[in-house]
Structure formats: structure tokens, C-alpha cells
mmCIF file of C-alpha atoms in Angstrom:
data_model
loop_
_atom_site.group_PDB
_atom_site.id
_atom_site.type_symbol
_atom_site.label_atom_id
_atom_site.label_comp_id
_atom_site.label_asym_id
_atom_site.label_seq_id
_atom_site.Cartn_x
_atom_site.Cartn_y
_atom_site.Cartn_z
ATOM 1 C CA MET J 86 21.331 22.942 86.785
ATOM 2 C CA ARG J 87 22.580 24.328 90.078
ATOM 3 C CA SER J 88 20.511 26.807 91.980
ATOM 4 C CA LEU J 89 21.512 30.436 92.313
ATOM 5 C CA PRO J 90 22.021 30.317 96.123
ATOM 6 C CA ALA J 91 24.476 27.423 95.690
ATOM 7 C CA ILE J 92 26.556 29.407 93.180
ATOM 8 C CA VAL J 93 26.492 32.490 95.430
ATOM 9 C CA SER J 94 27.588 30.528 98.483
ATOM 10 C CA ALA J 95 30.334 28.791 96.503
ATOM 11 C CA GLY J 96 31.556 32.234 95.377
ATOM 12 C CA ALA J 97 31.437 33.563 98.930
ATOM 13 C CA LEU J 98 33.435 30.567 100.111
ATOM 14 C CA ALA J 99 36.053 31.174 97.412
ATOM 15 C CA VAL J 100 36.373 34.855 98.415
ATOM 16 C CA PHE J 101 36.677 33.861 102.068
ATOM 17 C CA LEU J 102 39.378 31.280 101.288
ATOM 18 C CA VAL J 103 41.418 33.763 99.255
ATOM 19 C CA THR J 104 41.296 36.480 101.944
ATOM 20 C CA TRP J 105 42.033 33.910 104.641
ATOM 21 C CA ALA J 106 45.079 32.653 102.707
ATOM 22 C CA MET J 107 46.290 36.245 102.220
ATOM 23 C CA ALA J 108 45.881 36.947 105.924
ATOM 24 C CA GLN J 109 48.028 33.909 106.699
ATOM 25 C CA THR J 110 50.916 35.108 104.534
ATOM 26 C CA ALA J 111 50.730 38.806 105.501
ATOM 27 C CA ASP J 112 52.999 39.914 108.351
ATOM 28 C CA PRO J 113 50.807 40.388 111.442
ATOM 29 C CA ARG J 114 53.357 42.848 112.875
ATOM 30 C CA ARG J 115 52.366 46.489 112.697
ATOM 31 C CA SER J 116 54.585 49.500 113.221
ATOM 32 C CA GLY J 117 53.289 52.169 115.595
ATOM 33 C CA TYR J 118 53.129 54.331 112.473
ATOM 34 C CA GLN J 119 50.152 52.324 111.249
ATOM 35 C CA GLU J 120 48.226 52.980 114.471
ATOM 36 C CA MET J 121 48.527 56.790 114.150
ATOM 37 C CA GLY J 122 46.028 59.165 112.593
ATOM 38 C CA ALA J 123 46.453 60.596 109.105
ATOM 39 C CA SER J 124 47.768 63.959 110.315
ATOM 40 C CA LEU J 125 50.552 62.419 112.420
ATOM 41 C CA ARG J 126 51.524 60.090 109.574
ATOM 42 C CA ALA J 127 51.715 63.112 107.262
ATOM 43 C CA MET J 128 53.895 64.899 109.819
ATOM 44 C CA GLN J 129 56.354 61.988 109.894
ATOM 45 C CA ASP J 130 56.396 61.531 106.112
ATOM 46 C CA ASP J 131 57.141 65.167 105.241
ATOM 47 C CA ASP J 132 60.763 65.976 106.059
ATOM 48 C CA SER J 133 59.937 69.687 106.199
ATOM 49 C CA ALA J 134 57.196 69.093 108.806
ATOM 50 C CA ASN J 135 58.861 66.335 110.842
ATOM 51 C CA PRO J 136 60.452 68.082 113.863
ATOM 52 C CA GLY J 137 62.825 65.123 114.221
ATOM 53 C CA MET J 138 64.638 66.547 111.207
ATOM 54 C CA LEU J 139 65.758 69.487 113.392
ATOM 55 C CA TRP J 140 67.729 66.988 115.487
ATOM 56 C CA VAL J 141 69.028 65.312 112.328
ATOM 57 C CA GLY J 142 70.310 68.732 111.207
ATOM 58 C CA GLU J 143 71.979 69.319 114.576
ATOM 59 C CA GLY J 144 73.501 65.855 114.377
ATOM 60 C CA ARG J 145 74.876 66.632 110.911
ATOM 61 C CA ALA J 146 76.598 69.750 112.299
ATOM 62 C CA LEU J 147 77.997 67.798 115.273
ATOM 63 C CA TRP J 148 79.216 65.039 112.927
ATOM 64 C CA ALA J 149 81.466 67.548 111.170
ATOM 65 C CA ARG J 150 82.691 69.313 114.344
ATOM 66 C CA ARG J 151 86.218 68.585 115.586
ATOM 67 C CA GLU J 152 86.173 67.309 119.166
ATOM 68 C CA GLY J 153 88.525 66.244 121.914
ATOM 69 C CA ALA J 154 92.281 66.154 122.296
ATOM 70 C CA ALA J 155 92.688 64.316 118.990
ATOM 71 C CA GLY J 156 90.964 67.180 117.155
ATOM 72 C CA LYS J 157 89.073 64.762 114.952
ATOM 73 C CA ALA J 158 85.502 64.960 113.699
ATOM 74 C CA CYS J 159 83.272 61.924 113.099
ATOM 75 C CA ALA J 160 83.247 62.944 109.434
ATOM 76 C CA ASP J 161 87.043 62.654 109.208
ATOM 77 C CA CYS J 162 86.674 58.858 109.363
ATOM 78 C CA HIS J 163 83.063 58.415 108.230
ATOM 79 C CA ALA J 164 82.548 61.026 105.503
ATOM 80 C CA GLY J 165 79.303 61.622 103.699
ATOM 81 C CA GLU J 166 75.593 61.262 104.359
ATOM 82 C CA THR J 167 75.556 57.508 103.718
ATOM 83 C CA ALA J 168 78.640 56.396 105.664
ATOM 84 C CA MET J 169 76.397 55.104 108.450
ATOM 85 C CA ALA J 170 73.666 53.596 106.224
ATOM 86 C CA GLY J 171 72.235 50.464 107.805
ATOM 87 C CA VAL J 172 74.201 50.862 111.046
ATOM 88 C CA ALA J 173 71.250 51.824 113.258
ATOM 89 C CA ALA J 174 69.330 48.801 111.925
ATOM 90 C CA ARG J 175 71.848 46.392 113.470
ATOM 91 C CA TYR J 176 72.321 47.892 116.942
ATOM 92 C CA PRO J 177 72.570 46.961 119.838
ATOM 93 C CA ALA J 178 75.624 44.892 118.897
ATOM 94 C CA PHE J 179 78.022 42.787 120.956
ATOM 95 C CA ASP J 180 80.970 44.667 122.357
ATOM 96 C CA ALA J 181 83.988 42.381 122.850
ATOM 97 C CA ALA J 182 85.781 44.832 125.160
ATOM 98 C CA THR J 183 83.060 44.851 127.831
ATOM 99 C CA ASN J 184 81.556 41.448 126.986
ATOM 100 C CA ARG J 185 78.027 42.858 126.725
ATOM 101 C CA PRO J 186 75.782 44.437 124.100
ATOM 102 C CA ILE J 187 76.044 48.190 123.539
ATOM 103 C CA ASP J 188 73.521 50.400 121.784
ATOM 104 C CA LEU J 189 74.045 53.107 119.205
ATOM 105 C CA GLY J 190 74.561 55.928 121.706
ATOM 106 C CA GLN J 191 77.109 53.910 123.684
ATOM 107 C CA ARG J 192 78.903 53.131 120.398
ATOM 108 C CA VAL J 193 79.074 56.845 119.595
ATOM 109 C CA ASN J 194 80.577 57.495 123.028
ATOM 110 C CA ARG J 195 83.099 54.686 122.490
ATOM 111 C CA CYS J 196 84.326 56.493 119.371
ATOM 112 C CA ARG J 197 84.418 59.794 121.256
ATOM 113 C CA VAL J 198 86.601 58.378 124.023
ATOM 114 C CA GLU J 199 88.898 56.162 121.942
ATOM 115 C CA GLN J 200 89.213 58.050 118.665
ATOM 116 C CA GLN J 201 88.465 61.683 119.491
ATOM 117 C CA LYS J 202 89.920 61.551 123.044
ATOM 118 C CA ALA J 203 86.888 63.525 124.196
ATOM 119 C CA GLU J 204 84.578 63.243 127.201
ATOM 120 C CA PRO J 205 81.673 60.857 126.604
ATOM 121 C CA LEU J 206 78.308 62.553 126.109
ATOM 122 C CA ALA J 207 75.733 62.106 128.880
ATOM 123 C CA PRO J 208 73.066 59.522 128.061
ATOM 124 C CA GLU J 209 69.984 61.149 126.498
ATOM 125 C CA SER J 210 71.809 64.494 126.181
ATOM 126 C CA ARG J 211 70.710 66.642 123.274
ATOM 127 C CA GLU J 212 74.020 66.106 121.445
ATOM 128 C CA LEU J 213 73.927 62.316 121.757
ATOM 129 C CA VAL J 214 70.285 62.127 120.675
ATOM 130 C CA ALA J 215 71.029 64.433 117.719
ATOM 131 C CA LEU J 216 73.981 62.299 116.612
ATOM 132 C CA SER J 217 71.860 59.139 116.960
ATOM 133 C CA ALA J 218 69.080 60.739 114.902
ATOM 134 C CA PHE J 219 71.565 61.718 112.175
ATOM 135 C CA ILE J 220 72.906 58.139 112.087
ATOM 136 C CA ALA J 221 69.492 56.451 112.242
ATOM 137 C CA ARG J 222 68.115 58.684 109.480
ATOM 138 C CA GLN J 223 70.612 57.057 107.110
ATOM 139 C CA SER J 224 68.960 53.655 107.690
ATOM 140 C CA ARG J 225 65.445 54.827 106.840
ATOM 141 C CA GLY J 226 63.632 52.219 104.747
ATOM 142 C CA GLN J 227 66.154 49.490 105.498
ATOM 143 C CA PRO J 228 65.025 46.299 107.265
ATOM 144 C CA ILE J 229 65.847 45.907 110.947
ATOM 145 C CA ALA J 230 68.701 43.385 110.965
ATOM 146 C CA PRO J 231 69.981 42.487 114.439
ATOM 147 C CA PRO J 232 73.319 40.662 114.215
ATOM 148 C CA ASP J 233 73.293 36.842 114.270
ATOM 149 C CA ASP J 234 75.968 36.803 116.938
ATOM 150 C CA PRO J 235 75.761 33.707 119.205
ATOM 151 C CA ARG J 236 77.305 35.767 122.005
ATOM 152 C CA LEU J 237 74.165 37.958 121.936
ATOM 153 C CA ARG J 238 71.755 35.041 122.388
ATOM 154 C CA PRO J 239 71.758 35.004 126.227
ATOM 155 C CA PHE J 240 71.068 38.760 126.249
ATOM 156 C CA VAL J 241 68.155 38.392 123.825
ATOM 157 C CA GLU J 242 66.773 35.657 126.080
ATOM 158 C CA SER J 243 67.138 37.773 129.216
ATOM 159 C CA GLY J 244 65.472 40.626 127.301
ATOM 160 C CA GLU J 245 62.529 38.398 126.495
ATOM 161 C CA ALA J 246 62.337 37.301 130.142
ATOM 162 C CA LEU J 247 62.222 40.979 131.193
ATOM 163 C CA TRP J 248 59.515 41.590 128.580
ATOM 164 C CA ARG J 249 57.365 38.888 130.196
ATOM 165 C CA GLN J 250 58.301 39.810 133.793
ATOM 166 C CA ARG J 251 55.480 41.397 135.789
ATOM 167 C CA GLN J 252 56.760 44.411 137.679
ATOM 168 C CA GLY J 253 55.786 47.633 139.389
ATOM 169 C CA GLN J 254 52.885 48.494 141.655
ATOM 170 C CA LEU J 255 50.462 47.711 138.824
ATOM 171 C CA ASN J 256 52.059 44.252 138.503
ATOM 172 C CA LEU J 257 52.125 44.453 134.707
ATOM 173 C CA SER J 258 54.506 43.037 132.137
ATOM 174 C CA CYS J 259 55.354 44.620 128.785
ATOM 175 C CA ALA J 260 53.858 41.558 127.054
ATOM 176 C CA GLN J 261 50.465 41.994 128.711
ATOM 177 C CA CYS J 262 49.901 45.254 126.850
ATOM 178 C CA HIS J 263 52.025 44.965 123.720
ATOM 179 C CA ASP J 264 51.500 41.266 122.906
ATOM 180 C CA ASP J 265 48.179 40.340 124.504
ATOM 181 C CA ASN J 266 46.281 43.608 124.079
ATOM 182 C CA ALA J 267 48.012 45.338 121.165
ATOM 183 C CA GLY J 268 45.494 47.116 118.963
ATOM 184 C CA GLY J 269 43.206 47.669 121.954
ATOM 185 C CA ARG J 270 42.760 50.996 123.726
ATOM 186 C CA LEU J 271 44.464 52.448 126.751
ATOM 187 C CA ALA J 272 42.306 55.495 127.519
ATOM 188 C CA GLY J 273 42.261 57.420 124.227
ATOM 189 C CA ALA J 274 45.347 55.826 122.704
ATOM 190 C CA THR J 275 45.732 52.672 120.642
ATOM 191 C CA ILE J 276 48.164 50.221 122.242
ATOM 192 C CA PRO J 277 50.934 49.594 119.686
ATOM 193 C CA GLN J 278 52.746 46.291 119.296
ATOM 194 C CA GLY J 279 55.906 48.021 120.480
ATOM 195 C CA HIS J 280 58.239 47.593 117.528
ATOM 196 C CA PRO J 281 61.252 49.948 117.682
ATOM 197 C CA THR J 282 61.022 51.022 114.036
ATOM 198 C CA GLY J 283 61.197 54.800 114.389
ATOM 199 C CA TYR J 284 63.848 55.430 117.051
ATOM 200 C CA PRO J 285 65.026 57.949 117.956
ATOM 201 C CA ILE J 286 61.490 59.380 117.794
ATOM 202 C CA TYR J 287 60.019 62.850 118.077
ATOM 203 C CA ARG J 288 57.360 62.312 120.716
ATOM 204 C CA LEU J 289 54.715 65.015 120.898
ATOM 205 C CA GLU J 290 54.397 64.456 124.654
ATOM 206 C CA TRP J 291 58.130 65.191 125.080
ATOM 207 C CA GLN J 292 58.167 67.971 122.454
ATOM 208 C CA ALA J 293 61.619 66.583 121.718
ATOM 209 C CA VAL J 294 63.469 63.660 120.214
ATOM 210 C CA GLY J 295 64.314 60.799 122.541
ATOM 211 C CA SER J 296 65.804 57.328 122.423
ATOM 212 C CA LEU J 297 64.177 53.929 122.880
ATOM 213 C CA LYS J 298 65.534 53.919 126.449
ATOM 214 C CA ARG J 299 63.627 57.067 127.272
ATOM 215 C CA ARG J 300 60.475 55.463 125.855
ATOM 216 C CA LEU J 301 61.063 52.304 127.924
ATOM 217 C CA ARG J 302 61.494 54.485 131.019
ATOM 218 C CA ASN J 303 58.097 56.054 130.282
ATOM 219 C CA CYS J 304 56.465 52.620 130.178
ATOM 220 C CA LEU J 305 58.198 51.562 133.413
ATOM 221 C CA VAL J 306 57.023 54.726 135.171
ATOM 222 C CA GLY J 307 53.519 54.070 133.815
ATOM 223 C CA MET J 308 53.634 50.580 135.339
ATOM 224 C CA ARG J 309 54.833 52.262 138.560
ATOM 225 C CA ALA J 310 58.052 50.258 138.402
ATOM 226 C CA GLU J 311 61.519 51.560 139.186
ATOM 227 C CA PRO J 312 63.114 52.610 135.874
ATOM 228 C CA TYR J 313 66.566 51.158 135.230
ATOM 229 C CA ALA J 314 69.576 53.464 135.138
ATOM 230 C CA TYR J 315 70.571 54.649 131.657
ATOM 231 C CA ASP J 316 73.364 52.384 130.354
ATOM 232 C CA SER J 317 72.133 49.480 132.476
ATOM 233 C CA ALA J 318 72.296 45.939 131.102
ATOM 234 C CA GLU J 319 68.493 45.625 131.317
ATOM 235 C CA TYR J 320 67.873 48.280 128.652
ATOM 236 C CA ALA J 321 70.400 46.716 126.294
ATOM 237 C CA ALA J 322 68.730 43.319 126.743
ATOM 238 C CA LEU J 323 65.240 44.750 126.196
ATOM 239 C CA GLU J 324 66.398 46.700 123.134
ATOM 240 C CA LEU J 325 68.014 43.564 121.732
ATOM 241 C CA TYR J 326 64.858 41.520 122.246
ATOM 242 C CA LEU J 327 62.709 44.241 120.664
ATOM 243 C CA MET J 328 65.010 44.487 117.635
ATOM 244 C CA SER J 329 64.995 40.712 117.149
ATOM 245 C CA ARG J 330 61.184 40.715 117.505
ATOM 246 C CA ALA J 331 60.991 43.387 114.782
ATOM 247 C CA ARG J 332 63.533 41.717 112.477
ATOM 248 C CA GLY J 333 62.853 42.628 108.859
ATOM 249 C CA MET J 334 60.506 45.565 109.573
ATOM 250 C CA ALA J 335 61.457 48.831 107.872
ATOM 251 C CA MET J 336 63.291 51.577 109.775
ATOM 252 C CA GLU J 337 61.423 54.921 109.881
ATOM 253 C CA ALA J 338 63.768 57.125 111.894
ATOM 254 C CA PRO J 339 63.174 59.813 112.923
ATOM 255 C CA GLY J 340 59.612 58.677 113.653
ATOM 256 C CA VAL J 341 56.854 60.892 115.051
ATOM 257 C CA ARG J 342 54.691 59.438 117.813
ATOM 258 C CA PRO J 343 51.908 60.965 119.943
ATOM 259 C CA MET X 149 72.277 76.197 118.514
ATOM 260 C CA ALA X 150 69.242 77.435 116.696
ATOM 261 C CA SER X 151 68.304 75.010 114.052
ATOM 262 C CA VAL X 152 65.876 75.903 111.283
ATOM 263 C CA LEU X 153 64.264 74.077 108.368
ATOM 264 C CA VAL X 154 62.707 76.114 105.563
ATOM 265 C CA ASN X 155 60.960 74.602 102.551
ATOM 266 C CA VAL X 156 60.343 76.967 99.622
ATOM 267 C CA PRO X 157 59.772 75.728 96.044
ATOM 268 C CA LYS X 158 62.901 76.434 93.972
ATOM 269 C CA THR X 159 60.918 77.488 90.934
ATOM 270 C CA ALA X 160 57.337 78.702 90.362
ATOM 271 C CA LYS X 161 55.217 80.185 87.608
ATOM 272 C CA ARG X 162 54.326 83.879 87.879
ATOM 273 C CA GLY X 163 51.054 84.263 89.765
ATOM 274 C CA GLU X 164 51.185 80.756 91.178
ATOM 275 C CA VAL X 165 50.188 80.213 94.810
ATOM 276 C CA ILE X 166 53.152 78.601 96.583
ATOM 277 C CA GLU X 167 53.241 76.899 99.966
ATOM 278 C CA ILE X 168 56.094 77.734 102.345
ATOM 279 C CA LYS X 169 56.845 75.552 105.360
ATOM 280 C CA THR X 170 59.143 76.476 108.241
ATOM 281 C CA LEU X 171 60.237 74.644 111.348
ATOM 282 C CA ILE X 172 62.432 76.018 114.132
ATOM 283 C CA ALA X 173 63.888 74.401 117.251
ATOM 284 C CA HIS X 174 62.688 76.373 120.287
ATOM 285 C CA PRO X 175 61.498 75.271 123.763
ATOM 286 C CA MET X 176 58.500 77.705 123.847
ATOM 287 C CA GLU X 177 58.576 77.728 127.645
ATOM 288 C CA THR X 178 55.159 79.095 128.664
ATOM 289 C CA GLY X 179 56.102 80.883 131.887
ATOM 290 C CA PHE X 180 53.245 79.113 133.703
ATOM 291 C CA ARG X 181 55.101 75.920 134.630
ATOM 292 C CA ALA X 182 56.884 75.359 137.915
ATOM 293 C CA GLY X 183 60.381 73.899 138.001
ATOM 294 C CA PRO X 184 61.679 71.238 140.404
ATOM 295 C CA ASN X 185 62.218 73.922 143.075
ATOM 296 C CA GLY X 186 58.548 74.987 142.908
ATOM 297 C CA ARG X 187 59.318 78.378 141.370
ATOM 298 C CA LEU X 188 57.924 79.432 137.999
ATOM 299 C CA ILE X 189 60.211 78.854 135.037
ATOM 300 C CA PRO X 190 60.486 82.246 133.331
ATOM 301 C CA ARG X 191 58.718 82.635 129.997
ATOM 302 C CA ASP X 192 60.900 81.964 126.951
ATOM 303 C CA ILE X 193 58.937 81.998 123.709
ATOM 304 C CA ILE X 194 59.196 83.235 120.151
ATOM 305 C CA THR X 195 56.912 86.259 119.963
ATOM 306 C CA ARG X 196 57.016 87.208 116.301
ATOM 307 C CA PHE X 197 57.598 85.534 112.939
ATOM 308 C CA THR X 198 57.770 87.414 109.658
ATOM 309 C CA CYS X 199 58.433 86.552 106.044
ATOM 310 C CA VAL X 200 59.717 89.325 103.773
ATOM 311 C CA TYR X 201 59.535 88.630 100.025
ATOM 312 C CA ASP X 202 61.597 91.067 97.967
ATOM 313 C CA GLY X 203 61.351 93.822 100.557
ATOM 314 C CA ALA X 204 57.645 93.438 101.299
ATOM 315 C CA GLU X 205 56.282 91.608 104.323
ATOM 316 C CA VAL X 206 53.970 88.924 102.931
ATOM 317 C CA PHE X 207 53.306 87.028 106.166
ATOM 318 C CA GLY X 208 53.522 87.847 109.855
ATOM 319 C CA LEU X 209 52.493 85.916 112.937
ATOM 320 C CA THR X 210 52.399 86.795 116.627
ATOM 321 C CA LEU X 211 53.101 83.735 118.763
ATOM 322 C CA THR X 212 51.671 83.142 122.228
ATOM 323 C CA PRO X 213 52.601 80.840 125.146
ATOM 324 C CA ALA X 214 49.929 78.315 124.036
ATOM 325 C CA ILE X 215 51.979 77.326 120.984
ATOM 326 C CA ALA X 216 53.949 74.098 121.375
ATOM 327 C CA ALA X 217 57.725 73.758 121.244
ATOM 328 C CA ASN X 218 59.496 73.700 117.870
ATOM 329 C CA PRO X 219 56.805 75.759 116.050
ATOM 330 C CA PHE X 220 55.891 74.598 112.548
ATOM 331 C CA ILE X 221 54.561 77.499 110.470
ATOM 332 C CA ALA X 222 53.134 76.886 106.996
ATOM 333 C CA PHE X 223 51.536 79.550 104.832
ATOM 334 C CA THR X 224 50.961 80.457 101.193
ATOM 335 C CA THR X 225 51.877 83.447 99.089
ATOM 336 C CA VAL X 226 51.746 84.394 95.414
ATOM 337 C CA ALA X 227 54.949 84.021 93.406
ATOM 338 C CA THR X 228 55.376 87.477 91.871
ATOM 339 C CA GLN X 229 59.037 87.697 90.883
ATOM 340 C CA SER X 230 62.382 85.977 91.319
ATOM 341 C CA GLY X 231 64.012 86.983 94.554
ATOM 342 C CA THR X 232 64.782 86.201 98.155
ATOM 343 C CA LEU X 233 62.475 85.352 100.994
ATOM 344 C CA VAL X 234 63.812 86.360 104.395
ATOM 345 C CA PHE X 235 62.356 84.625 107.445
ATOM 346 C CA ARG X 236 62.861 86.116 110.881
ATOM 347 C CA TRP X 237 61.941 84.706 114.276
ATOM 348 C CA THR X 238 62.288 87.021 117.288
ATOM 349 C CA GLY X 239 61.413 86.398 120.906
ATOM 350 C CA ASP X 240 62.216 86.540 124.592
ATOM 351 C CA ASN X 241 65.781 86.854 125.895
ATOM 352 C CA GLY X 242 66.920 88.550 122.707
ATOM 353 C CA PHE X 243 66.130 85.510 120.558
ATOM 354 C CA SER X 244 66.602 86.413 116.917
ATOM 355 C CA VAL X 245 67.163 84.039 114.016
ATOM 356 C CA GLU X 246 67.180 84.861 110.343
ATOM 357 C CA GLU X 247 67.093 82.487 107.418
ATOM 358 C CA SER X 248 66.678 83.159 103.724
ATOM 359 C CA ALA X 249 65.713 81.177 100.656
ATOM 360 C CA SER X 250 65.638 82.155 97.008
ATOM 361 C CA ILE X 251 62.972 81.428 94.435
ATOM 362 C CA SER X 252 63.095 81.802 90.680
ATOM 363 C CA VAL X 253 59.841 82.790 88.983
ATOM 364 C CA GLU X 254 59.235 82.335 85.271
#
């Protein structure tokens, strides 16, 4: 007959093996949502408490407004609340006309210029962010699915190189915080893994909704590096790399972040 | 473009305590911050919020510069009868927004 300690240790080993096997299959990627406190998660989950929904509402109104010399509204071509479902999950996408990737906001402006014959909206303007929030909201819950376009591959690679590039007076790279030290603390805040699941986000620090570019600018300023110009190729490359890194994670837009 | 979100239950039982949630887009500029030119940015806040339920004010709130932008106001009241709830936000520079929602009480 086996002794009791032997049975107990065999049981403990079995439990350890099962949890270890589960940890191997579980996705180690975590959305910034999972790093937030309960009250912020509740704020994001409740559409009547999530301030990002104010921008979604403004975007809905802008979607139906006739603009430009053509007198067309976005809704004239793309009617309904689900016309843009899944679109935000696959941007930035390759743009054949300019031979480079363009993000969601640049795609909106392309439609404004070519279809509506209107002036393009300024990057990060309230209207453009509101339209992006309205579009991204329709992809909530869908997996991030960057396009498998071979023409995008060099841009994803240059995005990854930028991610690992030390820069700024602090001589830091994105990867040093968000790959090597994710889950650790930077002053009072948990360092997230940096997956772009919730964009455009309502950031409490901004008291407004902003795009992924604005968030990247914040990080660059924090590293005391020179932020790139809006609409620069660097942002598109970084966004592309981040989307491919987060492939398959669920969209949460509009997210709420501290 | 004032944008408002109001969440009121569509139906309630008589005497039931209902939760009402409101959100409004507003910068809530404190009046204590300096702009890029070094001068103070003038105060621009919502000063008063009221909720009138069938002619009677059931909730009122005076807002101050310490309240963040896009104020979220949640409160409870007792569902007494079917009717309309009228929400009004007033503030600096003639800011005035009104929104209403109806509730049916069984």
C-alpha cells in the first residue's frame, strides 16, 4: 500500500501538469482592458457610461450629413449601422494609388475628396475622430484581421524595426516597455502589452476620444523623442505592426483607458 | 454640436426605484488653466443640471469647475406614474441643452 504523502504529491503533480498545459494553450496576449480596475472596465462596458459613445453619436450624425460639391453623405453609399462592420479590424490597408498603407482616418478622407468632393478633414480633428469611432464601433467583438497583402509585408517589417528602435533622450524602444516589461509598473500605472484593441479610445487623461496615432505620439513624447508628423509613413508602419501583433484579438472600440 | 446620452428604463413598476444615467459632451474648462499665450482660458462649465419628472423636479445638481469634461450624472428616483422626464443642462456662455425621455409605469 502506498503512503499518504506519495498519493498527495502525485495529486499535486497532476494538478500542476494540468494548469501548466492550460497555460501553454492560453493566449499570453492581454488587452489593456484586462489591466484596468473594475470601475474603468465597467465604464467601458456600459454604453450609457462610456463617454466614447458621445463621439460615436456625433459620428452617426456626420455619417448622414451631406458634404462637399457632390452633395453626398457617407450613408448614401454605406447605409445602415452595420455597413462598416469589420472594416476597422482590417485597417491600415494597402492603398494602390499612393503605394503605401493608409489607416482608417486617411481612408475616410479619401472618400471625402473623391466621392463627396469635399475638403479632407484635419488629422485628429473632432469630426474625423467621431467618424472613426462610429466606424470602429461596428467592429466591436470582431477579431483583429490585418489583410494578408504581400505588398504590406515590407511596411509591417519596418514597423517592427521602429518598435525595436531605441530613440529619444531616454534612449528607449517601444519593445523595452511593452514586450520586456509589460505587466510591470511605471509609477502608479500597469504597463500594458500595447495591443490596439480599443481604438479610437476615450482616454481619461485627454478627456476626449483620440486615435492610435495620438496615443503613439504620447509615448514618443514620454520617451523624449520627436513625434512623427500625423499622416507620416512611420505611424502607418507602426500601426500595421501593432495590428499584426494583435491578430485575432477582439475589437473593443470605443475603449476607455486611464 | 451638443451631444447627449440619456438612459432611462422604458418600463417600471409603480413604486420601483429606477436608475437614470446621463452623459453630455462638454469641455468643462475650469477657468484656472493658462493657454499657449500664457493668459487664462476663460471658464466654460455647465453650472446646473435638473431632471423634471411630470412637472416636478426630482433631481438637481450644481456643477463646479472641479468636475471633469463630459460629465456623467447617474441618480435614482421612484417611478410614480407614466410620463416624461425632462433633463436640462445650463451653463456658461448661454449653454442650454434639453433632452427628454418617456417612461411607462404599470
